[in-house]
PDB file of C-alpha atoms in Angstrom:
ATOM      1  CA  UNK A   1      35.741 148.874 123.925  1.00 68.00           C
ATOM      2  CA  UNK A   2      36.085 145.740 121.924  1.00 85.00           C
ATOM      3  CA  UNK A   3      37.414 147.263 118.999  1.00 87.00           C
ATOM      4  CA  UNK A   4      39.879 148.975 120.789  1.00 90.00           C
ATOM      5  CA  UNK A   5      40.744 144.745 121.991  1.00 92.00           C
ATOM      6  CA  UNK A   6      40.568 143.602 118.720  1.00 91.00           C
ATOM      7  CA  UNK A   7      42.445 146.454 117.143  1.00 93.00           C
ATOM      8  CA  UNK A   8      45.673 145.909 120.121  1.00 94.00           C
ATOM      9  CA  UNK A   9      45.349 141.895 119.417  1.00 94.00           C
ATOM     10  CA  UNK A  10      45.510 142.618 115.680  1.00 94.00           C
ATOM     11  CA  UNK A  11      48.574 144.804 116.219  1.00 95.00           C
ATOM     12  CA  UNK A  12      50.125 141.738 118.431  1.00 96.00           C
ATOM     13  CA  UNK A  13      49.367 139.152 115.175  1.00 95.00           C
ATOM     14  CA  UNK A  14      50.722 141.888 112.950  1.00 96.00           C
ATOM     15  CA  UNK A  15      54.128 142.115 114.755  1.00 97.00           C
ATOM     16  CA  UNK A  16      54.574 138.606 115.502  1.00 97.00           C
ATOM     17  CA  UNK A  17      54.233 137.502 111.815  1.00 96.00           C
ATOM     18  CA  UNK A  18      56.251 139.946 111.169  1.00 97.00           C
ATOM     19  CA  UNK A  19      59.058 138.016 113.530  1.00 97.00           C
ATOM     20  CA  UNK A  20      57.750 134.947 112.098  1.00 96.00           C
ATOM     21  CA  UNK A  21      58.670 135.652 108.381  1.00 96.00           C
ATOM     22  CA  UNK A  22      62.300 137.183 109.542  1.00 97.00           C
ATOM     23  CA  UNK A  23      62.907 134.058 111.054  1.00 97.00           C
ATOM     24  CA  UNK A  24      61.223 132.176 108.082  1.00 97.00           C
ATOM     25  CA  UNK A  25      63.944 133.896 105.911  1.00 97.00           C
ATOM     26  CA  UNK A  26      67.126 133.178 108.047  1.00 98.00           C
ATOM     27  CA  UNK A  27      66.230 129.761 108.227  1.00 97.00           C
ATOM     28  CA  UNK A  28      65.701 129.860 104.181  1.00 97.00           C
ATOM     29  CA  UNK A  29      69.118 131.658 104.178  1.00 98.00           C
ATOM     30  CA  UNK A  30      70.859 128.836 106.148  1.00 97.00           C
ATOM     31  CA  UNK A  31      69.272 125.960 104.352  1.00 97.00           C
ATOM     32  CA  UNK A  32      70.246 126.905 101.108  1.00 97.00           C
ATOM     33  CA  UNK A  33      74.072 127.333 102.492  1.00 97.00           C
ATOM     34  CA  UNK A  34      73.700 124.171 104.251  1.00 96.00           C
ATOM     35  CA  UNK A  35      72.656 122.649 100.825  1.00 96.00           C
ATOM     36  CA  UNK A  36      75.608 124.577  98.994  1.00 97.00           C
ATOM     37  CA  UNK A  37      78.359 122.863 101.390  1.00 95.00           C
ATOM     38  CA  UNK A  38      76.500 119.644 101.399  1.00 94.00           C
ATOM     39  CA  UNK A  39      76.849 119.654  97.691  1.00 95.00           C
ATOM     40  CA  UNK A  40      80.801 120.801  97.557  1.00 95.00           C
ATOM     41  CA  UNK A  41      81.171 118.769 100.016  1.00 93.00           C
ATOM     42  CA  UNK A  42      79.804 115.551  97.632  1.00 94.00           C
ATOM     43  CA  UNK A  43      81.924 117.231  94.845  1.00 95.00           C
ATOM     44  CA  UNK A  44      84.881 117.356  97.076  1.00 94.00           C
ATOM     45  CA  UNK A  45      83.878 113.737  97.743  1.00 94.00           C
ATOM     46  CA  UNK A  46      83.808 112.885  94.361  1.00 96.00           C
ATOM     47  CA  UNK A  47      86.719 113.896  93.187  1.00 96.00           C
ATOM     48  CA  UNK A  48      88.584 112.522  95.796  1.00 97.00           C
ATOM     49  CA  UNK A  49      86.656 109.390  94.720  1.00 97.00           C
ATOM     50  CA  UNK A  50      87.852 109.886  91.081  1.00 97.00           C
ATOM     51  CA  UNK A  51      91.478 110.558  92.066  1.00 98.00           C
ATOM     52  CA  UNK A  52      92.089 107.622  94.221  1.00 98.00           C
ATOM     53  CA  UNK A  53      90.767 105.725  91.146  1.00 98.00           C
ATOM     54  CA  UNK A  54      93.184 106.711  89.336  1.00 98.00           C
ATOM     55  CA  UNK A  55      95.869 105.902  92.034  1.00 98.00           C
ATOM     56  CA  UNK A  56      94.865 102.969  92.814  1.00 98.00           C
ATOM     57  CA  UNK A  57      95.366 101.732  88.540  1.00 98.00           C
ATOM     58  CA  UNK A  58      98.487 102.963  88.784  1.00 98.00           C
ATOM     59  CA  UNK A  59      99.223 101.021  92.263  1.00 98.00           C
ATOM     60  CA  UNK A  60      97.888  97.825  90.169  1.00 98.00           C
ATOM     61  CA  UNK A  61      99.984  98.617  87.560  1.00 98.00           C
ATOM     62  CA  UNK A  62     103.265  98.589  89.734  1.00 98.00           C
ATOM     63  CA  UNK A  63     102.307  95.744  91.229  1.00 98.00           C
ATOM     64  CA  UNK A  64     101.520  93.989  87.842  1.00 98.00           C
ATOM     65  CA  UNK A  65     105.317  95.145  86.940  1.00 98.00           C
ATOM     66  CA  UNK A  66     107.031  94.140  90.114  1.00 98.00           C
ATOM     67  CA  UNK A  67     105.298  90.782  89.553  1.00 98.00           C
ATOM     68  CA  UNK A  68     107.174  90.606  85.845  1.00 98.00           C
ATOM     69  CA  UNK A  69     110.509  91.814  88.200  1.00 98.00           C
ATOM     70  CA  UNK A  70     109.943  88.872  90.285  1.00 98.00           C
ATOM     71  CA  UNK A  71     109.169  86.440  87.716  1.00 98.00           C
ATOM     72  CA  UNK A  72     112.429  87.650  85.585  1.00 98.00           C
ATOM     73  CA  UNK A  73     114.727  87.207  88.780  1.00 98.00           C
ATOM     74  CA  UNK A  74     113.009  83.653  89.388  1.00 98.00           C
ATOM     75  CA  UNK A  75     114.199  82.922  85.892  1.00 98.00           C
ATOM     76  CA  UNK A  76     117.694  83.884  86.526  1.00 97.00           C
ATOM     77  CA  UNK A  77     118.125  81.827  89.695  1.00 97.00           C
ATOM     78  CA  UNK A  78     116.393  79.476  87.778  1.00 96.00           C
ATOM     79  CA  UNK A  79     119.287  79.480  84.847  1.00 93.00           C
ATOM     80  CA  UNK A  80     122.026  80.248  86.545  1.00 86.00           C
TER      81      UNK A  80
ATOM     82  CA  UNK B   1      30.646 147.133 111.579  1.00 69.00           C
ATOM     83  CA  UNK B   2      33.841 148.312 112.219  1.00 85.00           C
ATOM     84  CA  UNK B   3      34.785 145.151 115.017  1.00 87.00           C
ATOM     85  CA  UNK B   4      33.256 142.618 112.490  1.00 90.00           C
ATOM     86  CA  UNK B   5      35.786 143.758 110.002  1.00 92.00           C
ATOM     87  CA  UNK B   6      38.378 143.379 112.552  1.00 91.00           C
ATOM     88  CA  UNK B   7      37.593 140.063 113.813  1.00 92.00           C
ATOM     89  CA  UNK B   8      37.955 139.413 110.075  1.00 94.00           C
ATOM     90  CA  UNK B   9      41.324 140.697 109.850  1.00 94.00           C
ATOM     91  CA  UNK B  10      42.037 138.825 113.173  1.00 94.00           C
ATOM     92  CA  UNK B  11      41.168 136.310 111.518  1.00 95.00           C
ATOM     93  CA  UNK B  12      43.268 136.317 108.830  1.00 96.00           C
ATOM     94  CA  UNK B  13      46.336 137.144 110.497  1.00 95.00           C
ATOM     95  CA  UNK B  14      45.544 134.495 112.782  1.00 96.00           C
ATOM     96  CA  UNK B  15      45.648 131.564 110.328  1.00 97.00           C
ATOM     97  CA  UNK B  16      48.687 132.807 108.373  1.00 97.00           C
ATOM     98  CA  UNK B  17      50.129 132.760 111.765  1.00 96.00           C
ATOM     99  CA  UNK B  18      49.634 129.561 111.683  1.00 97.00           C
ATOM    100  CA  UNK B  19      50.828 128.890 108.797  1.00 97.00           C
ATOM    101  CA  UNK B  20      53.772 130.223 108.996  1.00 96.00           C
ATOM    102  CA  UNK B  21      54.456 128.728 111.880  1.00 96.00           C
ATOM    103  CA  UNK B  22      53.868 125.314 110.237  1.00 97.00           C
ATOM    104  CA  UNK B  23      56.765 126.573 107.592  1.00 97.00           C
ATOM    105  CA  UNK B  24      58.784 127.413 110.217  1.00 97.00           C
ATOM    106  CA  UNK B  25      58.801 124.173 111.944  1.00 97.00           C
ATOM    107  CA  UNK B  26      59.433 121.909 108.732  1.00 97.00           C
ATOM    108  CA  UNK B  27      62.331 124.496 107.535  1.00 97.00           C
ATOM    109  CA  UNK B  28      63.751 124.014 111.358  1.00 97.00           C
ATOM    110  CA  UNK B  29      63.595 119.972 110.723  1.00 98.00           C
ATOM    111  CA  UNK B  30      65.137 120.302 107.243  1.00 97.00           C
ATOM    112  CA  UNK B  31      67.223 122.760 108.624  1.00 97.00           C
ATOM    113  CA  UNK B  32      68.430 120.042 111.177  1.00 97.00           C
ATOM    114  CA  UNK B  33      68.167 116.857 108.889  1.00 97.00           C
ATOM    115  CA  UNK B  34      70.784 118.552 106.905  1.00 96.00           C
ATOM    116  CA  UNK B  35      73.182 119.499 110.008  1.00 96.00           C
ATOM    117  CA  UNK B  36      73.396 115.662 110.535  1.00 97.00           C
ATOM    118  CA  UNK B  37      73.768 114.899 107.012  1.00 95.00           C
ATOM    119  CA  UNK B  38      76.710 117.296 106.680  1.00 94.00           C
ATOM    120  CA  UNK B  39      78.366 116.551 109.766  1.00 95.00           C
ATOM    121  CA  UNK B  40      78.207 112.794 109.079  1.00 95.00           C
ATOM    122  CA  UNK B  41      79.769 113.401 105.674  1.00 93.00           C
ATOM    123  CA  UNK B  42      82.241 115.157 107.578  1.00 94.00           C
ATOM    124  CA  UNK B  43      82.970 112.832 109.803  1.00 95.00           C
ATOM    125  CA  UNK B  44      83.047 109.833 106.979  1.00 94.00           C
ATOM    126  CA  UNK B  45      85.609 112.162 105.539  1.00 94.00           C
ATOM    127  CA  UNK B  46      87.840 112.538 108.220  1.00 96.00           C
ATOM    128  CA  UNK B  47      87.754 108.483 108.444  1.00 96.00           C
ATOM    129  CA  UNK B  48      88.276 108.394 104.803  1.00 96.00           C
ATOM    130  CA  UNK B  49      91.369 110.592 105.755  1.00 97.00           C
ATOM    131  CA  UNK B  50      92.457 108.787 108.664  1.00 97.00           C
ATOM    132  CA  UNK B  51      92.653 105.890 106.380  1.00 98.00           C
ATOM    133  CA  UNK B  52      94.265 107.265 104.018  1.00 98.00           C
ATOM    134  CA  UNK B  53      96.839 108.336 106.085  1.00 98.00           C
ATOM    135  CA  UNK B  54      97.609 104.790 107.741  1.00 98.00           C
ATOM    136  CA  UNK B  55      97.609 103.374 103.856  1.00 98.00           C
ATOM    137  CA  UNK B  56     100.712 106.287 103.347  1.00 98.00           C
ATOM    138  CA  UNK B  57     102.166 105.055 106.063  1.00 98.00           C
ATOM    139  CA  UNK B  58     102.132 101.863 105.107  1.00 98.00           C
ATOM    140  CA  UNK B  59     103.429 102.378 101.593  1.00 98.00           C
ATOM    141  CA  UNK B  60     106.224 104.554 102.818  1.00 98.00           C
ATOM    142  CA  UNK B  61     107.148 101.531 104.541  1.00 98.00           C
ATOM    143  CA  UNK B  62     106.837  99.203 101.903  1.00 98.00           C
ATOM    144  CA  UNK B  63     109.046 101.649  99.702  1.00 98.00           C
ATOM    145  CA  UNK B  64     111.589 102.293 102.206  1.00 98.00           C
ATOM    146  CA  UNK B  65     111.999  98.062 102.342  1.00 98.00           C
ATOM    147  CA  UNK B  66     111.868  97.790  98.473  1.00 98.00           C
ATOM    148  CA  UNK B  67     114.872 100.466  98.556  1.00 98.00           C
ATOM    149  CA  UNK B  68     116.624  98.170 101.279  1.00 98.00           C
ATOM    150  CA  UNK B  69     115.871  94.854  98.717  1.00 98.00           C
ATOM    151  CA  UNK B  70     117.482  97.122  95.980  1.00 98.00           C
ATOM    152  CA  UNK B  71     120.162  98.019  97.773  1.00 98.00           C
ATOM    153  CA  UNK B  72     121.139  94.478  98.709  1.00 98.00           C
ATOM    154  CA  UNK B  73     120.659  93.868  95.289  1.00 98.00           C
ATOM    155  CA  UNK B  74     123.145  96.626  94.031  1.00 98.00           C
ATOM    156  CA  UNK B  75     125.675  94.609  96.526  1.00 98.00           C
ATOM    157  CA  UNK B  76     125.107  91.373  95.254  1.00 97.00           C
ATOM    158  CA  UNK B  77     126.058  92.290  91.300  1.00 97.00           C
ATOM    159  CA  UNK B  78     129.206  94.628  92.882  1.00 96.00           C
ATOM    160  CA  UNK B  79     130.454  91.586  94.990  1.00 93.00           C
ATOM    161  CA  UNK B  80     129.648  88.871  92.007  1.00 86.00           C
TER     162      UNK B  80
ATOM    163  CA  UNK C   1     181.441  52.381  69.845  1.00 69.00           C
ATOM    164  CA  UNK C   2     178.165  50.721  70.325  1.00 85.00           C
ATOM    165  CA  UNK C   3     178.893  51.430  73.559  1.00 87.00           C
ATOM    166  CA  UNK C   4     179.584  54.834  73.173  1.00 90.00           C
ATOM    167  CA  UNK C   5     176.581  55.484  70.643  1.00 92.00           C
ATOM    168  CA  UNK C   6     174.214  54.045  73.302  1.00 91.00           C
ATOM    169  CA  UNK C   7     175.681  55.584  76.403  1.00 92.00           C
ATOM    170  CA  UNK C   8     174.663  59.180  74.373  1.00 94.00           C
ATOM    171  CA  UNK C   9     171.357  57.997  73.216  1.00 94.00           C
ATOM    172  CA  UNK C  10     171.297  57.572  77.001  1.00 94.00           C
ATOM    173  CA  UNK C  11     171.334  60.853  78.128  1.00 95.00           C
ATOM    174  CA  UNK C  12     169.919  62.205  75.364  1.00 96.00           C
ATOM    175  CA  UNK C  13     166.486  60.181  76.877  1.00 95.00           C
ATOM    176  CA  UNK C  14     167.456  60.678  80.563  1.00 96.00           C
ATOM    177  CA  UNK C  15     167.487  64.638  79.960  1.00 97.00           C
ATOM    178  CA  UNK C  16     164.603  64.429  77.557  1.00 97.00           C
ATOM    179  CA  UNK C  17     162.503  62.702  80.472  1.00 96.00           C
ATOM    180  CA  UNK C  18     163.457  65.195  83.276  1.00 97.00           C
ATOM    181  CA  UNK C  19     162.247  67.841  81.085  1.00 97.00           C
ATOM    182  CA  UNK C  20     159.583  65.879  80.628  1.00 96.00           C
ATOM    183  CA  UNK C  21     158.671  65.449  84.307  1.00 96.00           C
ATOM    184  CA  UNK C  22     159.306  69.537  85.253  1.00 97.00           C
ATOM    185  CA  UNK C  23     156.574  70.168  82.438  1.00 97.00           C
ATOM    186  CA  UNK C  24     154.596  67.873  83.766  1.00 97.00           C
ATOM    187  CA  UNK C  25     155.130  69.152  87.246  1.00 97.00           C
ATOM    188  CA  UNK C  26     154.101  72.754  85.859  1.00 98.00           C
ATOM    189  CA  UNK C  27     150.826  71.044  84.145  1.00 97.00           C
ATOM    190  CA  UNK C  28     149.712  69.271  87.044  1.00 97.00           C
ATOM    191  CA  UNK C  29     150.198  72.724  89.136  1.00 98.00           C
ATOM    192  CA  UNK C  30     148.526  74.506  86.389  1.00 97.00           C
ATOM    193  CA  UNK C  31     145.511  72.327  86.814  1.00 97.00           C
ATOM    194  CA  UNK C  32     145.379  72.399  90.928  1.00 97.00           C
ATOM    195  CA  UNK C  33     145.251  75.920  90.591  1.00 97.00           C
ATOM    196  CA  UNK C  34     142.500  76.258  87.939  1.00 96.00           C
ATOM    197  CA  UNK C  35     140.532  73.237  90.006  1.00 96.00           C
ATOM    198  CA  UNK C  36     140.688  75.546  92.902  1.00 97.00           C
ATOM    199  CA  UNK C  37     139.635  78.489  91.063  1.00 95.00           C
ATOM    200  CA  UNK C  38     136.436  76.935  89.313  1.00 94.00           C
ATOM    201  CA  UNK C  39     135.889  75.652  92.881  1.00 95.00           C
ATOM    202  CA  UNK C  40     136.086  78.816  94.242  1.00 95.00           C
ATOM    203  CA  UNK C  41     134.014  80.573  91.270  1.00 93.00           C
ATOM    204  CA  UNK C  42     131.259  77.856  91.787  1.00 93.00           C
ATOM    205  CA  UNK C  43     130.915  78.282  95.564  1.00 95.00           C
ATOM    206  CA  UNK C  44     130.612  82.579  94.964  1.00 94.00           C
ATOM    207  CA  UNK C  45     127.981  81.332  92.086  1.00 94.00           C
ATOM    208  CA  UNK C  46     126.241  79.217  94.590  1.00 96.00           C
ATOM    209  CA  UNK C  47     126.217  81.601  97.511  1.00 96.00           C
ATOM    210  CA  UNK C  48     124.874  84.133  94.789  1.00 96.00           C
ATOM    211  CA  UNK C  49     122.211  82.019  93.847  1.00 97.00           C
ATOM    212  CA  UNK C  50     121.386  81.585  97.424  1.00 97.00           C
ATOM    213  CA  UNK C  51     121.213  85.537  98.322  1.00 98.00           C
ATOM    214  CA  UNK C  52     119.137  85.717  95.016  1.00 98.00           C
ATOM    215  CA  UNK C  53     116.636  83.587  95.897  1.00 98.00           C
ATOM    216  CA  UNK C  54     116.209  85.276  99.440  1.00 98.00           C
ATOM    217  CA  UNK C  55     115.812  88.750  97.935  1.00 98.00           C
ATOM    218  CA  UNK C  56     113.113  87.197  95.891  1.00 98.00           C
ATOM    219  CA  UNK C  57     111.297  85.437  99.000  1.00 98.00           C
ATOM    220  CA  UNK C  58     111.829  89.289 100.515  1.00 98.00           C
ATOM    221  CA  UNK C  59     110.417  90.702  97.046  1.00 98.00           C
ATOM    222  CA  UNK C  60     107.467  88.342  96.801  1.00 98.00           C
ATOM    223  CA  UNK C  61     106.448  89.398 100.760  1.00 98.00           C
ATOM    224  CA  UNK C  62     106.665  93.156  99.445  1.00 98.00           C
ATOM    225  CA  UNK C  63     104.500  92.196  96.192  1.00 98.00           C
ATOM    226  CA  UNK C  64     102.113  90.240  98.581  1.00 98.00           C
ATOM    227  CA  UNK C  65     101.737  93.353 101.126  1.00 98.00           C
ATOM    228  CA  UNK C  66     101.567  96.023  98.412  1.00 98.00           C
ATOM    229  CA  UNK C  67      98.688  93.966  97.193  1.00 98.00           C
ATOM    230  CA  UNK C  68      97.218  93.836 100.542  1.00 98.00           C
ATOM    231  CA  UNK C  69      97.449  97.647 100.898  1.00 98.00           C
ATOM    232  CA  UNK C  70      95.781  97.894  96.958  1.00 98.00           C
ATOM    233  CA  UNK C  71      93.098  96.064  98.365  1.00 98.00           C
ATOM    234  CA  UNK C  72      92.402  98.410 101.053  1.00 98.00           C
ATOM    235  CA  UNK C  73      92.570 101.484  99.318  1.00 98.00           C
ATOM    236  CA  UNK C  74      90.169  99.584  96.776  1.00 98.00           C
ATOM    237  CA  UNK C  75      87.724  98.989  99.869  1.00 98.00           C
ATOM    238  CA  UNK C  76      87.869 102.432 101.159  1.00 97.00           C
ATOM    239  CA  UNK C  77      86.864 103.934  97.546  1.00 97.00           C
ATOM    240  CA  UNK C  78      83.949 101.171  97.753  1.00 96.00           C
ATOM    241  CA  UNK C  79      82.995 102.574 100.889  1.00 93.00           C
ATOM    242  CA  UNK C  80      83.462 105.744 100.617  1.00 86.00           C
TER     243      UNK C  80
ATOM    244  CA  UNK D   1     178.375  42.731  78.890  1.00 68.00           C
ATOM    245  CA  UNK D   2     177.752  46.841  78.981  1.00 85.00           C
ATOM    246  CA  UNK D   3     176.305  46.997  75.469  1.00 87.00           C
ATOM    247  CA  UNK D   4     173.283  45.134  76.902  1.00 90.00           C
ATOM    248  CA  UNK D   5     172.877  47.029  80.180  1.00 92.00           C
ATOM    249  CA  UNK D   6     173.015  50.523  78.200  1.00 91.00           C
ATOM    250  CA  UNK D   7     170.584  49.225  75.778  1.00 93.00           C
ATOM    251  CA  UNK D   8     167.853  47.659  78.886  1.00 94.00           C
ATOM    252  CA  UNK D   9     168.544  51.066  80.628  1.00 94.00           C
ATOM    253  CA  UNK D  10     167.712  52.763  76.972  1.00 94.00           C
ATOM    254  CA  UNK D  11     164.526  50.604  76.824  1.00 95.00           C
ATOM    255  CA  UNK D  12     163.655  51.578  79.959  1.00 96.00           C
ATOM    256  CA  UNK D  13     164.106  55.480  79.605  1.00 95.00           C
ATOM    257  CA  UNK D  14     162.012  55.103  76.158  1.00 96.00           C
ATOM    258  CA  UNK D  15     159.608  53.043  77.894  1.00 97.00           C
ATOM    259  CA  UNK D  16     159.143  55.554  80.964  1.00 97.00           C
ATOM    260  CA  UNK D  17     159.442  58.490  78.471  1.00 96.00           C
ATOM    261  CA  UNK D  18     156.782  57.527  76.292  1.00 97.00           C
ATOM    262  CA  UNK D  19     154.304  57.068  79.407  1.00 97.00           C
ATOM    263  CA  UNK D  20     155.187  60.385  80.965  1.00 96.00           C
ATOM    264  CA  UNK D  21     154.245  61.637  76.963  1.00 96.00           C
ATOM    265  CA  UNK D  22     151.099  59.968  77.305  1.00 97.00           C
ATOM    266  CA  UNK D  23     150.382  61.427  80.834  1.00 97.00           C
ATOM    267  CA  UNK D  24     151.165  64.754  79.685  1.00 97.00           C
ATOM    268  CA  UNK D  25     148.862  64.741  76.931  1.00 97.00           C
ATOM    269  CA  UNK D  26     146.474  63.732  78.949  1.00 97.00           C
ATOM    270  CA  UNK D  27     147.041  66.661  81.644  1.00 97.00           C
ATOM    271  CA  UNK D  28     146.911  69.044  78.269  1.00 97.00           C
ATOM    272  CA  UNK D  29     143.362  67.893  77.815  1.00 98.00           C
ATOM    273  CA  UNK D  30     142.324  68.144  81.383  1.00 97.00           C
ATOM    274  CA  UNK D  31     143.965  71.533  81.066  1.00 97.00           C
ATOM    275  CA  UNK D  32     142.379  72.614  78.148  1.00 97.00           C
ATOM    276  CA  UNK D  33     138.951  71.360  79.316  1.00 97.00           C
ATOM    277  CA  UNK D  34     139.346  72.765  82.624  1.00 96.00           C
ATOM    278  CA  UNK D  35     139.774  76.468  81.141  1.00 96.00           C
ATOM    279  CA  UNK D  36     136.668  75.860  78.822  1.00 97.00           C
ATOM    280  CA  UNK D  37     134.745  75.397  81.830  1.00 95.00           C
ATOM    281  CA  UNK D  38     136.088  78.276  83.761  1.00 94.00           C
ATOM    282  CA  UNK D  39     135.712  80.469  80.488  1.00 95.00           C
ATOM    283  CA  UNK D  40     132.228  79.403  80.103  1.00 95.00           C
ATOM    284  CA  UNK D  41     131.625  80.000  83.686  1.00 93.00           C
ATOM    285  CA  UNK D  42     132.740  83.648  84.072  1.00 94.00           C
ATOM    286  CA  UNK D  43     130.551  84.068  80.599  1.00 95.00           C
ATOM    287  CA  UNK D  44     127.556  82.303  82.213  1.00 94.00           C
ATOM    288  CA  UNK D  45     128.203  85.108  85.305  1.00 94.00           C
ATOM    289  CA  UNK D  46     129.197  87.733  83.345  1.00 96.00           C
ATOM    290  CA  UNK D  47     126.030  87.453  81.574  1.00 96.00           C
ATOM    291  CA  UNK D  48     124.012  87.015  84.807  1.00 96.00           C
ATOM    292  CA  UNK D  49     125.524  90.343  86.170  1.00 97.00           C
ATOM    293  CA  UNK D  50     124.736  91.914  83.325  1.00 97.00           C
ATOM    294  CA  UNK D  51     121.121  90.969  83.696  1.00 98.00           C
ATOM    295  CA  UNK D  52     120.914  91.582  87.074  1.00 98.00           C
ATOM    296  CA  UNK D  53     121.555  94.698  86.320  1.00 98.00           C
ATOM    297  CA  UNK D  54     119.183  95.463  84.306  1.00 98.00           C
ATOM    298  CA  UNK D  55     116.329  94.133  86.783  1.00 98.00           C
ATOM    299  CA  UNK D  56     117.811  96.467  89.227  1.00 98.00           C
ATOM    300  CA  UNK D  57     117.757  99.735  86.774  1.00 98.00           C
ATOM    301  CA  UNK D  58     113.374  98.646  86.416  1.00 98.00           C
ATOM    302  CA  UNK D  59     113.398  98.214  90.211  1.00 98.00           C
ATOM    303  CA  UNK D  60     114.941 101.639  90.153  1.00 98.00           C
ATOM    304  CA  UNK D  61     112.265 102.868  88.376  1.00 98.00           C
ATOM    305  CA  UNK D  62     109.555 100.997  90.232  1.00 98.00           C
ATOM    306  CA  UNK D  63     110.579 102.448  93.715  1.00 98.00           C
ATOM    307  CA  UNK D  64     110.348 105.890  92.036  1.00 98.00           C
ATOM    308  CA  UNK D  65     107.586 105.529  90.125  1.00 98.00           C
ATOM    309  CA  UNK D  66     106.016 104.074  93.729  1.00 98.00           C
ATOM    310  CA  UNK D  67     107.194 106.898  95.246  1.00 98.00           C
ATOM    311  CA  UNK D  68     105.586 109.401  92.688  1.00 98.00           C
ATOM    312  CA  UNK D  69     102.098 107.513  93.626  1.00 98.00           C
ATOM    313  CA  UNK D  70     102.779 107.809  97.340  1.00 98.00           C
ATOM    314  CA  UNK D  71     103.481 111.652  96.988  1.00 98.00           C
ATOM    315  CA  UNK D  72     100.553 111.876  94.515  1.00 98.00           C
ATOM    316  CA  UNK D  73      97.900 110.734  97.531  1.00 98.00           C
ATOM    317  CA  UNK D  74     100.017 112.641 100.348  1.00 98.00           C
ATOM    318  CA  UNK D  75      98.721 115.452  98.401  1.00 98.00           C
ATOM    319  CA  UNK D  76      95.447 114.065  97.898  1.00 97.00           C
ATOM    320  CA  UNK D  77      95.418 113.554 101.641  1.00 97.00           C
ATOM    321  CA  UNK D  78      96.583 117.042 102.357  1.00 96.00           C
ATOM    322  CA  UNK D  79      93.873 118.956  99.740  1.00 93.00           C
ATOM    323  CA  UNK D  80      90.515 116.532 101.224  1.00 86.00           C
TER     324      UNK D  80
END
């Protein structure tokens, strides 16, 4: 009588790790996509980063020119 | 002899129940930790973009009033 | 005969002196008009000069906002 | 009797001739100086234009070099 208990209980455990380790799995599954887009996300990020570096030396640069522009026309307003 | 051997195996399966379980729960919070990470980089990103977009803006305005300066210019030196 | 002699030497002067005044009619023209030109040229310098130096108070604004705008796409790569 | 009137008008004449000589010279030289200045003038402006010019071809190129940048982080905008 008991073992027949303890045999159906057993059988219950059984199954339900069973479910427990599928779901254990899927949620592996989705963390390590998560942690795939996270990272080309930061990539993505980073690049961006990079690029608007660059942009924003040129955008000095410009600046630093238009600055000469201004200074030359001073000088001819200046002189003339 | 037979039940004591199954109480044993009850046992078992109990525990690892357990600890999967315990698995289970810290892979959910990672699992969620992650979710927030991701969707606030996402959402610093689409800042980042919104930003960017008003800084365009403004330096298609700035360009378009540079192009009026030059033109005024060009109709200085014609007239002179 | 003296009389004579002198009476020529007359109107040898008299004719000598209106030619004398027409050129100097023509000269004094001749300088009205180029007083009026280099009047005239100095005023278009002068108004030059004075559109020059408000396209470079309009330039200098542009300088100062593209600056302004380099600044806060240098924040926004800080902070991003 | 008319000897001496003829030779007091002569006198005269001379006398009148010589200063309208002496004012026309001196209209020559205002003349002469007078064109320097206007010479010197369309030179100076001359010269001016010309460099006027060449501040607006380097404005030319700093509106399109600006505008290079600004299509350079539309795209950057676009692709993040």
């Amino acid at each position: 009588e008991n073992a027949k208990q303890l045999q159906t209980q057993k059988d219950e455990l059984t199954k339900k790790l069973e479910e427990t380790d599928v779901r254990n799995k899927e949620l592996e599954e989705q963390l390590a996509d998560l942690e795939q887009r996270l990272e080309s996300s930061q990539v993505d990020q980073e690049n961006l980063r990079k690029n608007l570096k660059t942009l924003l030396e040129i955008l000095d640069g410009k600046i630093f020119e238009l600055t000469e522009l201004r200074d030359n026309l001073a000088k001819l307003i200046e002189d003339s």
